[in-house]
Structures are given as C-alpha cells and as structure tokens.
Amino acid sequence: MTGKTETTFELTDSASGRSSQLPVRTGTIGPAALDIAALHKDLGVFTYDPGFGATAATESRITYIDGDAGVLLYRGYPIEQLAERSSFMEVAYLLLLGELPTSRQLEEFTGNIRYHTMLNETLLRFFNGFHHNAHPMAMVSAVVASMSAFYHDTMDIHNPRHREIFSHRIIAKLPTIAAAAHKHSVGQPFIYPRNDLDYAANVLHMVFAVPCEPYKLDPIASEALDLLFILHADHEQNASTSTVRLAGSTGANPYAAISAGVSALWGPAHGGANEAVLAMLEQIGSADNIPKYLAMAKDKSSHFRLMGFGHRVYKNFDPRAKIIRAMCHKVLARLGRSDNPLFELALRLEEIALKDEYFVSRKLYPNVDFYSGVIYSAIGIPRSMFTVMFAIARTVGWVAHWQEMISDPLMRIGRPRQLYTGPTRRDYLEIAKRA
Ligand code: SDX
C-alpha cells in the first residue's frame, strides 16, 4: 500500500550544502505525509518527534480522525451515523472487512463469532491462580497471552484462513475472559456464554447472571453497552493500537500482540481514564469543590489532571463524548435515575472547565472516557471493569489493524531510532581506581 506521490520537499543542509529530495505522499483525506526514508542516508540525520505527535507510522484505510473538526470515520462512515443506526457486530464486520455487510454476510459473521464464545476448560482454571483482588485487566492481559498456548491450529500469521479464525476467536472470547475475570474477583462461579443472546447481552449475562436464579436481561443496558462498544471499537493509531502493530510486526503470535494492546490500554492516560474519571468525580464530591480541583489540574506540581479531559488528536469536542453525553441523559431517564449525582457533577465540571482560560487556550475538551463511566455505573458494571469493557470493544480495532499490517507485503519490523545524549566513548576503570 503506498499513498500517491505528486510532489517532493527539498531539504538542504546549509552547512554542507547536501540536500535530500523527500517525496510527499498524499492520502484520500487528511494531511499528506513527508516520506523521510532517505533522510538519514542523504543527510545523516533522524527526525525527532517524541510521542509521535506529527509522525505517520503507517498507511491505513480503517479509521480517519480530524481532530480540529471533531470528525471520526470508520471506513468512511461517520461515527454519529453508525452510533444511530448500526450494531457492534455490524461495525466489527465493517472495520475488519472494509464494507457494511449484507444481511447474509452479517448473519454468517455473527454465527462465526457465536461459534467461538466458549473458553477451553483448562484456560478457565488459569483464573484460580490469581489473587481474588487482582485487577481484571491484569487477568485479561495474562489469559489473552495464554491463548497462544491453546490455539496452536491458527498461529500461521501468513495463512489468511488462520488469521480469519484467530479474528473470530479473539473477538468471541474476549467477553468470556472478561466476565470470568470479574466472576473470579467476586468469588462467584463462571457463567458460560449463551449463544442465543447478542454480543452485548451475552456480556451482561456472563457478568451478572448466577446459577441459582434466572437472570433478567435489561434491554436498555444491552442497548447502551452495544452503543458503547461501537464508540470504542477503533481510533486510528492510538497508543494501544500502535502497541499491537509494533508487537505484531516482529511476527509474534497474534494473541501475544493483542495482549500487549490490553496492557497498553490499561494506563490512566489511555483506556484506564474511564475508571479514573469516576474516582475523580467521587474525590471532587460536589460542585462546590470544582474550583479547587480545577486549580490543582492547572498546577503542574500537583500531578493532578482532569481525567477524561484532553486528547492528543481532538482539539475540539471528541465526537464520541458528545454521543455518550446524550446517551447518559437517555439511559439514566429510561433507568429512572435521571438524578444521577455523578452525572450532574460531570456536566457541571464540563460547563465550568470549558469557560476556563487554561482549558480553552489548550483546547482541552471532554474525551470518550469522560462520560462513559457514568453509563457503565448506571447499568451496574463495576468500576474495575470499565477499562475491560473498553478492551472488549477495542479488540475489534486491534485485530483490524493487525490484519491490515500482516497482510501488507511491504510490512517490516518496527524499529524506531533515537537522539543519543548519553556519555561519549570511555574506557573501563578497575574498581580500585574509581573514586
Ligand atoms: C483515550 O489516542 C487516542 O485516540 C486515545 C483514545 C482512543 O480511543 O484510543 O481516544 C482513548 O486514551 C482518551 C484519553 C484518555 N486520557 C485521559 O482522559 C487522561 C487525561 N488527559 C491527559 O492526560 C492528556 O490530555 C492526554 C494524555 C489525553 C493527551 O496528552 P498530550 O497530547 O500529551 O497532551 P499534553 O500533555 O501535551 O497537554 C498539552 C497541555 C499541557 O499543558 P502545558 O504544558 O501546555 O502547560 O495541556 C495540559 C498539559 O499539562 N493538559 C491537561 C490535561 N490534558 C492536557 N491539564 C490538565 N488536565 C488534563 N486532562
């Protein structure tokens, strides 16, 4: 896959007079990219971009974000339309295969996912090795990595059929693993998946059902969770997706690559923020305390950040945050909890922060994690499982990006360079001669 090259940039080293002709690659929409592959050979220098804020690490056809305009497209379809009219299984098909499915294709895809929802019984016993208060993300990342020890039959990453079966398996089993992690942490028996339920309903069933009484599924909760899965499914080259790509670029088995993504997502600067937002809202407690916490957020020495605010790419509203905020109103009203104090506090915090020069000047807006925890809480998901819900959804994006990379004949192992600022060459000194 190579973006079109129409122009070049000439870069000249004024000291040596040497220059390099750098091709400009253009995509379908969004910024063009300067191809710097020849830079080190021509001018003996690297580019320097810690945090990769201005670096296109790859070419991709999956998701497009315009951070200034607050636009998010999955395979060209606006997230607002998919949120309004699609389902998570349909979005999964779209992200993986590039087109919206026909009803027969969707039925076949959903059937393939349902076929793989159960876990190998031996793998279920892994959970007993964890302490009861282990964080579910720790259990999920470990058990996902362990899947490579069970599913040897689909490990040839260059075999398209193996890649397809892997995709179905990991998307199908993540909810079962997630629910098992929760059941272990609350000391309840594992609940097997039910293949007569749709994807989100099965998650709720496996998390909340108990063997001694029938579980009454709440359609509002199932609908809200399906929508949250759509909104969290993919997001271009974010930290966890880039981790999956880098791990996968070594030829590591796909379960190991996805497990690496789970670990990267866990960080509070990334997917762990949804759990941190709830803790922050409870710490703030009431609207009277908002000014004190905003002052802390502005004070660099406090290390306190307004969790759920800010984004590397969005310098406008995160479109997903807008949809989730609207969802909060609807879901809370339908659950008869419109007076949800945490949601009221979140709304007030957003209102005050978005009038504050510090946040306005830095273009810090609520991101996808700011309101999602309010809904997870309202439908009964425990806080320690918020990021696990994010991981269930993002597994689709991780698999789509892994597939895109592995099936690219031009794929190479990812190996960034550095600007070295350590000691110059020096000789070993016997210990007796050291000061
Ligand atoms: C996700 O990449 C993705 O697409 C991620 C994601 C996805 O779907 O995969 O969208 C999901 O991870 C959303 C982000 C969830 N994280 C949080 O909500 C944690 C709180 N946010 C921040 O930690 C921060 O905004 C980041 C990590 C999200 C972005 O960090 P950047 O791009 O490195 O921003 P920065 O640190 O360069 O901030 C620029 C300025 C700095 O101040 P100055 O040095 O200019 O004075 O803004 C300040 C920052 O201190 N700032 C904040 C802030 N976020 C940025 N100050 C207070 N509170 C905040 N939340």
Coordinates of C-alpha atoms and ligand atoms in Angstrom, one line a residue:
M1 CA 0.0 0.0 0.0
T2 CA 1.6 3.3 -0.9
G3 CA -0.1 6.7 -0.8
K4 CA 0.2 8.7 -4.1
T5 CA 3.4 10.8 -4.6
E6 CA 2.9 14.0 -6.5
T7 CA 5.4 16.5 -5.1
T8 CA 8.7 16.4 -3.2
F9 CA 10.2 18.6 -0.4
E10 CA 13.8 19.5 -0.9
L11 CA 15.7 19.6 2.4
T12 CA 19.1 21.2 2.3
D13 CA 21.8 21.2 5.0
S14 CA 23.1 24.8 4.8
A15 CA 26.4 23.8 6.5
S16 CA 27.4 21.1 4.0
G17 CA 25.2 22.1 1.1
R18 CA 23.9 18.5 0.8
S19 CA 20.2 18.1 0.1
S20 CA 17.6 15.4 0.0
Q21 CA 14.5 15.2 -2.1
L22 CA 11.7 13.9 0.1
P23 CA 8.6 12.6 -1.6
V24 CA 5.2 13.8 -0.3
R25 CA 2.7 11.0 0.0
T26 CA -1.0 12.0 -0.2
G27 CA -3.9 10.0 1.1
T28 CA -7.6 10.3 0.3
I29 CA -8.4 12.8 3.1
G30 CA -6.3 14.5 5.8
P31 CA -2.7 15.7 6.0
A32 CA -0.1 14.5 3.4
A33 CA 3.0 12.7 4.8
L34 CA 6.6 13.5 4.1
D35 CA 8.4 10.3 3.3
I36 CA 11.7 10.6 5.2
A37 CA 13.1 7.2 4.4
A38 CA 16.1 8.7 2.5
L39 CA 16.8 11.4 5.1
H40 CA 19.4 9.5 7.1
K41 CA 21.2 8.2 4.0
D42 CA 21.2 11.6 2.3
L43 CA 21.8 13.9 5.2
G44 CA 22.9 11.7 8.1
V45 CA 20.1 12.9 10.4
F46 CA 16.9 11.4 12.0
T47 CA 13.6 13.2 12.6
Y48 CA 12.8 13.8 16.2
D49 CA 9.2 13.5 17.4
P50 CA 8.8 12.1 21.0
G51 CA 5.2 11.0 21.5
F52 CA 4.8 10.7 17.7
G53 CA 2.6 13.8 17.6
A54 CA 3.4 14.6 14.0
T55 CA 4.5 11.2 12.7
A56 CA 2.5 8.9 10.4
A57 CA 3.8 5.5 11.5
T58 CA 1.9 3.7 8.7
E59 CA -0.7 4.0 6.0
S60 CA -4.1 2.8 6.9
R61 CA -7.6 2.5 5.4
I62 CA -9.5 1.8 8.5
T63 CA -10.3 4.9 10.6
Y64 CA -9.9 8.6 10.0
I65 CA -9.9 11.3 12.6
D66 CA -9.9 15.1 12.0
G67 CA -9.0 16.4 15.5
D68 CA -9.8 20.1 14.7
A69 CA -13.2 19.4 13.2
G70 CA -14.1 16.6 15.7
V71 CA -14.6 14.1 12.9
L72 CA -14.4 10.3 13.3
L73 CA -15.0 7.9 10.4
Y74 CA -14.9 4.1 10.4
R75 CA -14.1 3.0 6.8
G76 CA -15.6 6.4 5.7
Y77 CA -18.8 6.1 7.7
P78 CA -19.4 8.9 10.3
I79 CA -19.4 7.6 13.9
E80 CA -22.7 9.6 14.5
Q81 CA -24.5 7.5 11.8
L82 CA -23.1 4.2 13.0
A83 CA -24.0 5.0 16.6
E84 CA -27.5 5.9 15.5
R85 CA -28.2 3.1 13.0
S86 CA -25.7 0.2 13.3
S87 CA -24.8 -2.6 15.8
F88 CA -21.4 -3.6 17.3
M89 CA -21.3 -6.8 15.2
E90 CA -22.0 -4.9 12.0
V91 CA -19.4 -2.3 12.9
A92 CA -16.9 -5.2 13.7
Y93 CA -17.6 -6.6 10.2
L94 CA -17.1 -3.1 8.7
L95 CA -13.8 -2.5 10.5
L96 CA -12.4 -5.9 9.7
L97 CA -13.6 -6.3 6.1
G98 CA -14.0 -2.7 4.9
E99 CA -17.6 -2.7 3.8
L100 CA -21.0 -2.8 5.5
P101 CA -22.3 -6.5 5.4
T102 CA -25.4 -7.7 3.6
S103 CA -27.8 -9.4 5.9
R104 CA -26.5 -12.8 4.9
Q105 CA -22.9 -11.8 5.5
L106 CA -23.8 -10.3 8.9
E107 CA -25.7 -13.5 9.9
E108 CA -22.7 -15.6 8.8
F109 CA -20.2 -13.3 10.6
T110 CA -22.3 -13.2 13.8
G111 CA -22.6 -17.0 13.7
N112 CA -18.8 -17.4 13.4
I113 CA -18.4 -15.2 16.4
R114 CA -21.0 -17.1 18.4
Y115 CA -19.3 -20.4 17.5
H116 CA -16.2 -19.4 19.4
T117 CA -17.5 -17.8 22.6
M118 CA -16.6 -20.7 24.9
L119 CA -13.2 -20.9 26.5
N120 CA -11.1 -24.1 26.8
E121 CA -11.9 -25.5 30.3
T122 CA -8.2 -25.6 31.2
L123 CA -7.9 -22.0 30.4
L124 CA -10.7 -21.2 32.7
R125 CA -8.7 -22.8 35.5
F126 CA -6.0 -20.1 35.0
F127 CA -8.2 -17.6 36.9
N128 CA -7.9 -19.7 40.1
G129 CA -4.2 -18.8 40.0
F130 CA -4.9 -15.1 40.6
H131 CA -5.4 -13.5 44.0
H132 CA -9.1 -12.7 44.4
N133 CA -8.4 -8.9 44.3
A134 CA -6.3 -9.0 41.2
H135 CA -7.4 -6.2 38.8
P136 CA -9.4 -7.7 35.9
M137 CA -7.1 -6.0 33.4
A138 CA -4.2 -8.0 34.8
M139 CA -6.2 -11.2 34.4
V140 CA -7.4 -10.4 30.9
S141 CA -4.0 -9.5 29.5
A142 CA -2.5 -12.7 31.1
V143 CA -5.2 -15.0 29.8
V144 CA -5.2 -13.5 26.4
A145 CA -1.5 -14.0 26.1
S146 CA -2.0 -17.6 27.3
M147 CA -4.4 -18.3 24.4
S148 CA -1.4 -18.9 22.2
A149 CA -0.6 -21.9 24.3
F150 CA -4.0 -23.4 23.5
Y151 CA -4.9 -22.5 19.9
H152 CA -1.9 -23.8 18.0
D153 CA -4.1 -24.6 15.0
T154 CA -4.4 -20.9 14.0
M155 CA -0.9 -19.5 14.5
D156 CA 0.4 -19.2 10.9
I157 CA 0.2 -15.4 10.5
H158 CA 0.8 -15.8 6.8
N159 CA -2.2 -18.1 6.3
P160 CA -5.4 -15.9 5.6
R161 CA -7.7 -18.7 7.0
H162 CA -5.7 -18.9 10.2
R163 CA -5.9 -15.1 10.5
E164 CA -9.7 -15.2 10.0
I165 CA -10.2 -17.9 12.6
F166 CA -7.9 -16.0 15.0
S167 CA -10.0 -12.9 14.4
H168 CA -13.3 -14.7 15.2
R169 CA -11.8 -16.5 18.2
I170 CA -10.3 -13.4 19.9
I171 CA -13.4 -11.2 19.3
A172 CA -15.7 -14.0 20.6
K173 CA -13.7 -15.0 23.6
L174 CA -12.7 -11.6 25.0
P175 CA -16.1 -11.1 26.7
T176 CA -15.9 -14.7 28.2
I177 CA -12.4 -13.9 29.5
A178 CA -13.6 -10.5 30.8
A179 CA -16.6 -11.9 32.6
A180 CA -14.5 -14.8 34.1
A181 CA -12.1 -12.2 35.4
H182 CA -15.0 -10.4 37.1
K183 CA -16.5 -13.6 38.5
H184 CA -13.1 -14.6 40.0
S185 CA -12.8 -11.3 41.7
V186 CA -16.2 -11.5 43.3
G187 CA -15.8 -15.2 44.2
Q188 CA -18.8 -16.3 42.0
P189 CA -18.9 -19.3 39.6
F190 CA -18.1 -18.6 36.0
I191 CA -21.1 -18.2 33.8
Y192 CA -20.9 -19.9 30.3
P193 CA -21.8 -17.8 27.2
R194 CA -25.3 -18.2 25.8
N195 CA -25.3 -18.2 22.0
D196 CA -29.0 -17.3 21.8
L197 CA -28.0 -13.8 23.1
D198 CA -26.5 -11.0 21.0
Y199 CA -22.9 -9.8 21.8
A200 CA -23.6 -7.1 24.4
A201 CA -26.4 -9.1 26.0
N202 CA -24.0 -12.0 26.4
V203 CA -21.5 -9.8 28.2
L204 CA -24.1 -8.7 30.7
H205 CA -25.4 -12.2 31.1
M206 CA -21.9 -13.6 31.8
V207 CA -21.0 -10.7 34.2
F208 CA -24.2 -10.6 36.2
A209 CA -26.0 -14.0 36.0
V210 CA -25.7 -16.5 38.8
P211 CA -26.5 -20.2 38.6
C212 CA -29.2 -20.2 41.3
E213 CA -31.7 -17.9 39.7
P214 CA -32.8 -16.8 36.2
Y215 CA -31.1 -13.6 35.0
K216 CA -33.5 -10.9 33.7
L217 CA -31.7 -9.1 30.9
D218 CA -32.3 -5.3 30.8
P219 CA -32.7 -4.3 27.1
I220 CA -31.8 -0.7 28.0
A221 CA -28.4 -1.9 29.5
S222 CA -27.8 -4.2 26.5
E223 CA -28.6 -1.4 24.0
A224 CA -26.4 1.1 25.9
L225 CA -23.5 -1.4 26.1
D226 CA -23.7 -2.2 22.4
L227 CA -23.5 1.5 21.6
L228 CA -20.5 2.0 23.9
F229 CA -18.8 -0.9 22.1
I230 CA -19.4 0.8 18.7
L231 CA -17.9 4.1 20.0
H232 CA -14.8 2.4 21.5
A233 CA -14.2 -0.1 18.6
D234 CA -11.3 1.8 16.9
H235 CA -9.5 5.0 16.9
E236 CA -6.6 5.2 14.3
Q237 CA -3.1 4.8 15.6
N238 CA -3.7 5.3 19.3
A239 CA -1.2 4.0 21.9
S240 CA -2.7 0.5 22.3
T241 CA -3.2 0.0 18.6
S242 CA 0.3 1.1 17.9
T243 CA 1.5 -1.3 20.5
V244 CA -0.4 -4.2 18.8
R245 CA 1.1 -3.1 15.4
L246 CA 4.7 -2.9 16.9
A247 CA 4.4 -6.3 18.7
G248 CA 2.8 -7.9 15.7
S249 CA 5.5 -6.5 13.3
T250 CA 8.0 -8.9 15.0
G251 CA 6.0 -11.9 13.8
A252 CA 4.8 -12.6 17.3
N253 CA 1.7 -14.7 17.5
P254 CA -1.5 -12.6 17.3
Y255 CA -2.6 -13.4 20.9
A256 CA 0.6 -12.0 22.2
A257 CA 0.1 -8.8 20.2
I258 CA -3.4 -8.4 21.4
S259 CA -2.3 -9.0 25.0
A260 CA 0.3 -6.2 24.6
G261 CA -2.5 -3.9 23.4
V262 CA -4.6 -4.8 26.5
S263 CA -1.6 -3.8 28.7
A264 CA -1.1 -0.5 26.9
L265 CA -4.8 0.3 27.1
W266 CA -4.8 -0.1 30.9
G267 CA -2.8 3.2 31.5
P268 CA -4.8 6.1 33.0
A269 CA -3.6 8.3 30.2
H270 CA -5.3 6.0 27.8
G271 CA -8.2 3.5 28.3
G272 CA -7.7 3.5 32.1
A273 CA -9.1 7.0 32.2
N274 CA -12.7 5.9 32.3
E275 CA -12.1 4.2 35.7
A276 CA -10.0 7.3 36.8
V277 CA -12.8 9.7 35.9
L278 CA -15.3 8.0 38.3
A279 CA -12.6 8.1 41.1
M280 CA -12.0 11.7 40.3
L281 CA -15.7 12.6 40.4
E282 CA -16.1 10.8 43.7
Q283 CA -13.0 12.6 45.0
I284 CA -14.4 16.0 43.9
G285 CA -17.7 15.1 45.6
S286 CA -19.7 18.2 45.0
A287 CA -19.8 21.2 42.6
D288 CA -18.6 23.4 45.4
N289 CA -15.2 21.7 45.2
I290 CA -14.8 22.1 41.5
P291 CA -12.7 25.3 41.6
K292 CA -10.2 23.6 44.0
Y293 CA -9.7 20.7 41.7
L294 CA -9.5 22.8 38.5
A295 CA -6.8 24.8 40.3
M296 CA -5.0 21.5 41.0
A297 CA -5.3 20.5 37.4
K298 CA -3.6 23.7 36.3
D299 CA -0.9 23.4 38.9
K300 CA 1.9 21.3 37.3
S301 CA 3.4 20.5 40.7
S302 CA 0.1 18.8 41.8
H303 CA 0.4 16.0 39.2
F304 CA -3.4 16.0 39.2
R305 CA -5.0 16.0 35.8
L306 CA -8.7 16.4 34.9
M307 CA -9.3 12.8 33.9
G308 CA -11.4 12.4 30.8
F309 CA -10.3 15.8 29.5
G310 CA -7.9 16.5 26.7
H311 CA -6.7 14.4 23.7
R312 CA -3.6 14.2 21.6
V313 CA -5.7 14.5 18.4
Y314 CA -9.0 16.1 19.2
K315 CA -8.6 19.8 19.7
N316 CA -12.4 20.1 19.6
F317 CA -15.1 18.0 21.2
D318 CA -14.4 14.3 20.9
P319 CA -17.5 13.2 18.8
R320 CA -17.8 10.1 20.9
A321 CA -18.0 12.2 24.1
K322 CA -20.9 14.2 22.6
I323 CA -22.8 11.0 21.8
I324 CA -22.1 9.4 25.2
R325 CA -23.2 12.5 27.0
A326 CA -26.5 12.5 25.1
M327 CA -26.8 8.7 25.9
C328 CA -26.4 9.5 29.6
H329 CA -29.5 11.6 29.6
K330 CA -31.5 8.9 27.7
V331 CA -30.2 5.8 29.6
L332 CA -30.5 7.4 33.0
A333 CA -34.0 8.6 32.2
R334 CA -35.0 5.2 31.0
L335 CA -33.5 3.6 34.1
G336 CA -35.3 6.1 36.3
R337 CA -32.1 7.5 37.5
S338 CA -32.1 11.0 36.0
D339 CA -31.0 12.5 39.2
N340 CA -27.6 10.7 39.0
P341 CA -25.3 12.9 41.2
L342 CA -22.1 11.8 39.4
F343 CA -23.6 12.7 36.0
E344 CA -24.8 16.1 37.3
L345 CA -21.3 16.7 38.7
A346 CA -19.7 15.7 35.4
L347 CA -22.0 18.1 33.5
R348 CA -21.2 20.9 35.9
L349 CA -17.4 20.2 35.8
E350 CA -17.5 20.3 31.9
E351 CA -19.5 23.5 32.0
I352 CA -17.1 25.3 34.3
A353 CA -13.9 23.9 32.7
L354 CA -15.0 24.9 29.2
K355 CA -15.2 28.5 30.3
D356 CA -11.8 28.4 32.0
E357 CA -9.0 30.0 30.0
Y358 CA -6.5 27.3 30.9
F359 CA -8.6 24.6 29.2
V360 CA -9.9 26.8 26.4
S361 CA -6.4 28.0 25.4
R362 CA -5.1 24.4 25.4
K363 CA -8.2 23.1 23.6
L364 CA -8.9 20.6 26.3
Y365 CA -12.4 19.1 25.8
P366 CA -14.1 16.0 27.3
N367 CA -12.9 12.8 25.6
V368 CA -14.5 9.4 25.2
D369 CA -13.7 8.5 28.8
F370 CA -15.3 11.5 30.5
Y371 CA -18.9 10.3 30.5
S372 CA -18.6 6.6 29.7
G373 CA -18.2 5.6 33.3
V374 CA -21.5 7.2 34.2
I375 CA -23.3 4.8 31.9
Y376 CA -21.2 1.8 32.9
S377 CA -22.1 2.6 36.5
A378 CA -25.7 3.1 35.7
I379 CA -26.0 -0.3 34.1
G380 CA -24.2 -1.9 37.0
I381 CA -20.7 -2.5 35.6
P382 CA -18.2 -2.4 38.5
R383 CA -15.6 0.4 38.1
S384 CA -12.7 -2.1 37.9
M385 CA -14.4 -3.5 34.8
F386 CA -14.7 -0.2 32.9
T387 CA -11.4 -0.5 31.0
V388 CA -12.1 -4.2 30.4
M389 CA -15.3 -3.1 28.6
F390 CA -13.1 -0.7 26.5
A391 CA -10.7 -3.6 25.8
I392 CA -13.6 -5.8 24.6
A393 CA -14.6 -3.2 22.1
R394 CA -11.1 -2.2 21.0
T395 CA -10.1 -5.8 20.3
V396 CA -12.0 -5.3 17.0
G397 CA -9.9 -2.3 16.1
W398 CA -6.7 -4.0 17.2
V399 CA -7.5 -7.1 15.1
A400 CA -8.4 -4.9 12.1
H401 CA -5.1 -3.0 12.3
W402 CA -3.1 -6.2 12.9
Q403 CA -4.7 -7.8 9.9
E404 CA -4.0 -4.7 7.7
M405 CA -0.4 -4.8 8.7
I406 CA 0.3 -8.5 8.5
S407 CA -1.4 -8.8 5.0
D408 CA 0.7 -5.9 3.7
P409 CA 3.6 -7.4 1.6
L410 CA 5.7 -4.3 2.4
M411 CA 5.4 -4.8 6.2
R412 CA 8.7 -4.5 8.1
I413 CA 9.5 -4.9 11.7
G414 CA 9.0 -1.6 13.6
R415 CA 12.3 -0.3 14.9
P416 CA 12.4 3.5 15.8
R417 CA 15.8 5.2 16.3
Q418 CA 16.8 7.9 18.9
L419 CA 18.6 11.1 19.6
Y420 CA 21.5 9.8 21.9
T421 CA 22.5 12.3 24.6
G422 CA 24.4 9.8 26.9
P423 CA 28.2 9.6 27.6
T424 CA 30.7 9.5 24.7
R425 CA 33.1 6.5 24.4
R426 CA 35.1 5.9 27.6
D427 CA 37.3 3.0 28.8
Y428 CA 36.6 0.6 31.7
L429 CA 38.1 1.6 35.0
E430 CA 39.1 -1.1 37.6
I431 CA 37.1 -0.7 40.8
A432 CA 40.2 0.1 42.8
K433 CA 40.8 3.2 40.7
R434 CA 37.3 4.5 41.0
A435 CA 36.6 7.5 43.3
Ligands
SDX1 C1 -8.0 7.8 25.2 O1 -5.1 8.4 21.2 C2 -6.4 8.1 21.3 O2 -7.1 8.1 20.3 C3 -6.9 7.6 22.6 C4 -8.4 7.3 22.8 C5 -8.7 6.1 21.9 O3 -9.9 6.0 21.6 O4 -7.9 5.2 21.7 O5 -9.1 8.4 22.3 C6 -8.8 7.0 24.2 O6 -7.0 7.4 25.7 C7 -8.6 9.1 25.6 C8 -7.7 9.9 26.6 C9 -8.0 9.4 28.0 N1 -7.0 10.1 28.9 C10 -7.4 11.0 29.8 O7 -8.5 11.5 29.8 C11 -6.3 11.4 30.8 C12 -6.3 12.9 30.9 N2 -5.8 13.5 29.7 C13 -4.4 13.8 29.6 O8 -3.5 13.0 30.3 C14 -4.0 14.2 28.2 O9 -4.9 15.1 27.7 C15 -3.8 13.1 27.2 C16 -2.9 12.0 27.7 C17 -5.1 12.5 26.8 C18 -3.1 13.8 25.9 O10 -1.9 14.1 26.3 P1 -1.0 15.0 25.3 O11 -1.5 15.1 23.9 O12 0.4 14.6 25.5 O13 -1.3 16.4 25.9 P2 -0.2 17.3 26.6 O14 0.2 16.6 27.9 O15 0.8 17.7 25.6 O16 -1.1 18.6 27.0 C19 -1.0 19.8 26.5 C20 -1.2 20.8 27.7 C21 -0.2 20.6 28.8 O17 -0.1 21.8 29.5 P3 1.2 22.8 29.1 O18 2.5 22.0 29.2 O19 0.9 23.3 27.7 O20 1.1 23.9 30.1 O21 -2.5 20.5 28.2 C22 -2.3 20.1 29.6 C23 -0.9 19.6 29.7 O22 -0.4 19.7 31.1 N3 -3.3 19.0 29.8 C24 -4.0 18.9 30.9 C25 -4.8 17.8 30.6 N4 -4.5 17.3 29.4 C26 -3.6 18.1 28.9 N5 -4.1 19.6 32.0 C27 -5.0 19.2 33.0 N6 -5.8 18.1 32.8 C28 -5.7 17.4 31.7 N7 -6.5 16.3 31.5

